[in-house]
Amino acid sequence: ETGVTQTPRHLVMGMTNKKSLKCEQHLGHNAMYWYKQSAKKPLELMFVYSLEERVENNSVPSRFSPECPNSSHLFLHLHTLQPEDSALYLCASSHGDLRTGELFFGEGSRLTVL
Amino acid sequence: KNQVEQSPQSLIILEGKNCTLQCNYTVSPFSNLRWYKQDTGRGPVSLTIMTFSENTKSNGRYTATLDADTKQSSLHITASQLSDSASYICVVMGKTSYDKVIFGPGTSLSVIP
């Protein structure tokens, strides 16, 4: 138990569906992140929120839309995805920036796009 | 270009044996280097964090080394256990913004009885 909870753990969706991934952290951290992990590839940073403001958007297609309503919750809204978007989506949180703060990951949401 | 490379890509060892995983990086300027363990289908879990001035850090049977001059790090696992089977990811952190967190591709370790 890392203190970062992701739901759902598994999601299968069609290309025309709209779904959302949810992340909740119970660590009192002030920064939250979405990462994408595709098979045989390094983790890719998607979005960073610090103090509920988006501070990083790593050239992610608009079919991925993040939302951070407060410092404990982070969502990733999915719309009109492609099969190549199938991957493990990892949420993480930290206290402060990553030059000093430890990065705590959730268990991930395994997404399959048909 | 900031990069992190890991070797070997995969490794199979017998239970009880030792092994060493390698990480080479070109990230500059450098802030710290971390090793994570990721079980299949789970999120990564931190093993060690080392700053520029640290050469060695241990966490139980895991010992990480860092040579900032040659930009190399290693993770040594002693007396391996079946539960050590996982992917081990080297992560190098630059001194500037969030995008200077560079993840290596990982080494997949299988410990067999």
Tab-separated table of C-alpha atoms in Angstrom:
chain	number	residue	atom	x	y	z
A	1	GLU	CA	0.000	0.000	0.000
A	2	THR	CA	1.714	3.162	-1.230
A	3	GLY	CA	-0.984	5.653	-0.277
A	4	VAL	CA	-1.905	6.252	-3.927
A	5	THR	CA	-5.080	4.499	-5.086
A	6	GLN	CA	-6.116	4.122	-8.718
A	7	THR	CA	-9.459	2.972	-10.104
A	8	PRO	CA	-10.379	1.066	-12.095
A	9	ARG	CA	-7.474	-1.387	-12.160
A	10	HIS	CA	-8.591	-2.698	-15.551
A	11	LEU	CA	-10.618	-0.996	-18.277
A	12	VAL	CA	-11.651	-2.146	-21.743
A	13	MET	CA	-13.226	0.432	-24.012
A	14	GLY	CA	-14.153	0.973	-27.621
A	15	MET	CA	-12.755	3.813	-29.669
A	16	THR	CA	-15.977	5.815	-29.405
A	17	ASN	CA	-16.425	5.440	-25.641
A	18	LYS	CA	-15.835	8.077	-22.973
A	19	LYS	CA	-14.328	6.867	-19.721
A	20	SER	CA	-12.302	8.270	-16.836
A	21	LEU	CA	-9.438	7.047	-14.698
A	22	LYS	CA	-9.337	8.147	-11.078
A	23	CYS	CA	-6.428	8.619	-8.715
A	24	GLU	CA	-6.527	9.504	-5.030
A	25	GLN	CA	-3.559	10.077	-2.749
A	26	HIS	CA	-3.698	9.928	1.049
A	27	LEU	CA	-0.179	11.221	1.675
A	28	GLY	CA	-0.749	14.951	1.923
A	29	HIS	CA	1.349	15.557	-1.185
A	30	ASN	CA	1.025	18.693	-3.273
A	31	ALA	CA	1.980	17.357	-6.702
A	32	MET	CA	0.351	14.631	-8.791
A	33	TYR	CA	1.352	13.030	-12.077
A	34	TRP	CA	0.019	10.845	-14.882
A	35	TYR	CA	2.453	8.492	-16.601
A	36	LYS	CA	1.903	6.117	-19.511
A	37	GLN	CA	3.726	2.784	-19.625
A	38	SER	CA	3.557	0.896	-22.902
A	39	ALA	CA	4.990	-2.580	-23.362
A	40	LYS	CA	8.792	-2.652	-23.616
A	41	LYS	CA	9.011	1.169	-23.368
A	42	PRO	CA	10.099	3.508	-20.551
A	43	LEU	CA	7.516	5.395	-18.542
A	44	GLU	CA	6.355	8.533	-20.333
A	45	LEU	CA	5.319	11.613	-18.386
A	46	MET	CA	1.908	12.890	-19.505
A	47	PHE	CA	0.760	15.553	-17.064
A	48	VAL	CA	1.933	17.199	-13.854
A	49	TYR	CA	-0.222	19.111	-11.411
A	50	SER	CA	1.375	21.133	-8.653
A	51	LEU	CA	-0.901	22.787	-6.076
A	52	GLU	CA	-3.828	21.888	-8.343
A	53	GLU	CA	-2.430	23.775	-11.319
A	54	ARG	CA	-1.202	22.026	-14.420
A	55	VAL	CA	2.497	22.735	-14.743
A	56	GLU	CA	3.412	20.216	-17.395
A	57	ASN	CA	1.657	18.866	-20.457
A	58	ASN	CA	4.093	16.678	-22.289
A	59	SER	CA	2.628	16.990	-25.815
A	60	VAL	CA	-0.216	14.650	-25.041
A	61	PRO	CA	-3.051	14.321	-27.622
A	62	SER	CA	-6.253	16.128	-26.711
A	63	ARG	CA	-8.156	12.853	-26.477
A	64	PHE	CA	-6.568	12.666	-23.003
A	65	SER	CA	-7.931	15.351	-20.682
A	66	PRO	CA	-6.685	15.645	-17.081
A	67	GLU	CA	-8.578	17.173	-14.183
A	68	CYS	CA	-7.344	17.971	-10.693
A	69	PRO	CA	-10.252	19.202	-8.538
A	70	ASN	CA	-8.147	19.269	-5.350
A	71	SER	CA	-4.718	18.251	-4.137
A	72	SER	CA	-5.827	14.700	-3.303
A	73	HIS	CA	-7.624	13.757	-6.502
A	74	LEU	CA	-6.575	13.466	-10.123
A	75	PHE	CA	-8.610	12.271	-13.085
A	76	LEU	CA	-7.739	11.340	-16.634
A	77	HIS	CA	-10.716	11.661	-18.964
A	78	LEU	CA	-10.523	9.477	-22.066
A	79	HIS	CA	-12.392	10.128	-25.311
A	80	THR	CA	-12.104	8.700	-28.812
A	81	LEU	CA	-8.995	6.717	-28.026
A	82	GLN	CA	-6.965	4.659	-30.468
A	83	PRO	CA	-5.773	1.053	-30.073
A	84	GLU	CA	-2.199	2.327	-29.645
A	85	ASP	CA	-3.351	4.072	-26.462
A	86	SER	CA	-3.639	0.678	-24.808
A	87	ALA	CA	-1.157	0.766	-21.925
A	88	LEU	CA	-0.721	0.858	-18.164
A	89	TYR	CA	-1.555	4.329	-16.869
A	90	LEU	CA	0.209	5.163	-13.632
A	91	CYS	CA	-0.634	7.934	-11.224
A	92	ALA	CA	2.023	9.235	-8.848
A	93	SER	CA	2.347	11.913	-6.199
A	94	SER	CA	5.152	13.759	-4.456
A	95	HIS	CA	5.709	16.418	-1.853
A	96	GLY	CA	7.451	19.284	-3.524
A	97	ASP	CA	9.217	18.871	-6.825
A	98	LEU	CA	11.107	15.775	-7.876
A	99	ARG	CA	14.563	17.206	-7.226
A	100	THR	CA	13.997	16.398	-3.590
A	101	GLY	CA	10.600	14.732	-3.230
A	102	GLU	CA	10.047	10.999	-3.378
A	103	LEU	CA	7.725	9.773	-6.100
A	104	PHE	CA	4.977	7.392	-4.936
A	105	PHE	CA	3.101	5.405	-7.578
A	106	GLY	CA	-0.333	3.857	-7.605
A	107	GLU	CA	-0.930	0.314	-8.831
A	108	GLY	CA	-1.921	1.525	-12.269
A	109	SER	CA	-4.959	1.244	-14.520
A	110	ARG	CA	-4.537	-1.256	-17.359
A	111	LEU	CA	-6.362	0.186	-20.374
A	112	THR	CA	-7.264	-1.818	-23.466
A	113	VAL	CA	-8.759	0.023	-26.444
A	114	LEU	CA	-10.559	-2.173	-28.948
B	1	LYS	CA	19.871	14.270	-25.553
B	2	ASN	CA	19.087	13.100	-22.013
B	3	GLN	CA	18.995	9.325	-21.948
B	4	VAL	CA	19.062	6.420	-19.529
B	5	GLU	CA	20.151	2.994	-20.709
B	6	GLN	CA	19.957	-0.235	-18.761
B	7	SER	CA	21.569	-3.606	-19.185
B	8	PRO	CA	20.925	-6.408	-19.466
B	9	GLN	CA	17.426	-6.155	-20.921
B	10	SER	CA	16.486	-9.365	-19.136
B	11	LEU	CA	18.159	-11.762	-16.755
B	12	ILE	CA	17.391	-15.210	-15.345
B	13	ILE	CA	19.166	-16.380	-12.198
B	14	LEU	CA	18.829	-19.216	-9.726
B	15	GLU	CA	17.367	-18.547	-6.312
B	16	GLY	CA	20.079	-17.699	-3.814
B	17	LYS	CA	22.492	-16.299	-6.391
B	18	ASN	CA	23.666	-12.671	-6.616
B	19	CYS	CA	23.255	-10.398	-9.609
B	20	THR	CA	24.161	-6.892	-10.742
B	21	LEU	CA	22.101	-4.626	-12.974
B	22	GLN	CA	23.636	-1.699	-14.828
B	23	CYS	CA	22.443	1.820	-15.618
B	24	ASN	CA	24.229	4.378	-17.820
B	25	TYR	CA	22.916	7.903	-18.222
B	26	THR	CA	23.640	11.126	-20.048
B	27	VAL	CA	21.264	13.369	-18.090
B	28	SER	CA	22.868	16.699	-17.275
B	29	PRO	CA	22.782	18.598	-15.017
B	30	PHE	CA	22.220	15.746	-12.592
B	31	SER	CA	20.236	15.898	-9.359
B	32	ASN	CA	19.709	12.341	-8.195
B	33	LEU	CA	19.369	8.754	-9.342
B	34	ARG	CA	16.752	6.279	-8.161
B	35	TRP	CA	16.163	2.589	-8.551
B	36	TYR	CA	12.591	1.294	-8.590
B	37	LYS	CA	11.219	-2.244	-8.474
B	38	GLN	CA	8.066	-2.927	-10.485
B	39	ASP	CA	6.213	-6.199	-10.072
B	40	THR	CA	4.220	-7.326	-13.100
B	41	GLY	CA	0.996	-5.321	-13.420
B	42	ARG	CA	1.809	-3.139	-10.393
B	43	GLY	CA	3.185	0.355	-9.870
B	44	PRO	CA	6.922	0.969	-9.320
B	45	VAL	CA	8.185	1.060	-5.738
B	46	SER	CA	11.284	3.005	-4.726
B	47	LEU	CA	14.350	1.025	-3.600
B	48	THR	CA	17.078	3.674	-3.294
B	49	ILE	CA	17.757	7.358	-3.964
B	50	MET	CA	21.282	8.671	-4.428
B	51	THR	CA	22.479	12.220	-4.859
B	52	PHE	CA	25.607	13.405	-6.635
B	53	SER	CA	27.791	13.018	-3.542
B	54	GLU	CA	26.724	9.499	-2.597
B	55	ASN	CA	28.615	6.472	-3.904
B	56	THR	CA	26.768	3.608	-2.245
B	57	LYS	CA	23.392	3.084	-0.632
B	58	SER	CA	21.887	-0.114	0.706
B	59	ASN	CA	18.337	-1.231	1.352
B	60	GLY	CA	18.349	-4.734	2.774
B	61	ARG	CA	19.652	-7.111	0.113
B	62	TYR	CA	19.752	-4.304	-2.462
B	63	THR	CA	22.908	-2.184	-2.821
B	64	ALA	CA	23.129	0.645	-5.319
B	65	THR	CA	26.335	2.323	-6.421
B	66	LEU	CA	26.855	5.565	-8.288
B	67	ASP	CA	29.848	6.898	-10.208
B	68	ALA	CA	28.892	10.442	-11.200
B	69	ASP	CA	32.117	10.895	-13.164
B	70	THR	CA	31.421	8.044	-15.546
B	71	LYS	CA	27.635	8.484	-15.250
B	72	GLN	CA	27.087	4.876	-14.266
B	73	SER	CA	25.067	3.192	-11.561
B	74	SER	CA	24.580	-0.429	-10.582
B	75	LEU	CA	22.077	-2.311	-8.455
B	76	HIS	CA	23.423	-5.402	-6.740
B	77	ILE	CA	20.988	-7.979	-5.388
B	78	THR	CA	22.357	-10.406	-2.825
B	79	ALA	CA	21.006	-13.889	-2.114
B	80	SER	CA	18.131	-13.530	-4.565
B	81	GLN	CA	14.638	-14.699	-3.681
B	82	LEU	CA	11.734	-15.712	-5.899
B	83	SER	CA	9.982	-12.485	-4.884
B	84	ASP	CA	12.807	-10.484	-6.473
B	85	SER	CA	11.373	-11.403	-9.889
B	86	ALA	CA	10.342	-8.021	-11.293
B	87	SER	CA	11.403	-5.191	-13.553
B	88	TYR	CA	14.070	-2.887	-12.102
B	89	ILE	CA	13.942	0.663	-13.386
B	90	CYS	CA	16.704	3.258	-13.169
B	91	VAL	CA	15.408	6.833	-12.998
B	92	VAL	CA	17.648	9.868	-13.349
B	93	MET	CA	16.495	13.283	-12.247
B	94	GLY	CA	17.833	16.499	-13.693
B	95	LYS	CA	18.106	19.747	-11.809
B	96	THR	CA	15.545	21.717	-13.726
B	97	SER	CA	11.946	20.952	-14.579
B	98	TYR	CA	9.645	17.980	-14.264
B	99	ASP	CA	10.438	16.738	-17.748
B	100	LYS	CA	14.024	16.105	-16.707
B	101	VAL	CA	12.884	12.934	-14.942
B	102	ILE	CA	14.183	10.285	-17.298
B	103	PHE	CA	13.122	6.672	-16.896
B	104	GLY	CA	15.222	3.807	-18.164
B	105	PRO	CA	13.585	0.924	-20.045
B	106	GLY	CA	14.098	-1.437	-17.118
B	107	THR	CA	15.774	-4.807	-16.630
B	108	SER	CA	13.440	-7.769	-16.305
B	109	LEU	CA	14.742	-10.151	-13.644
B	110	SER	CA	13.446	-13.696	-13.239
B	111	VAL	CA	14.543	-15.707	-10.210
B	112	ILE	CA	13.908	-19.423	-10.628
B	113	PRO	CA	14.038	-22.193	-8.030
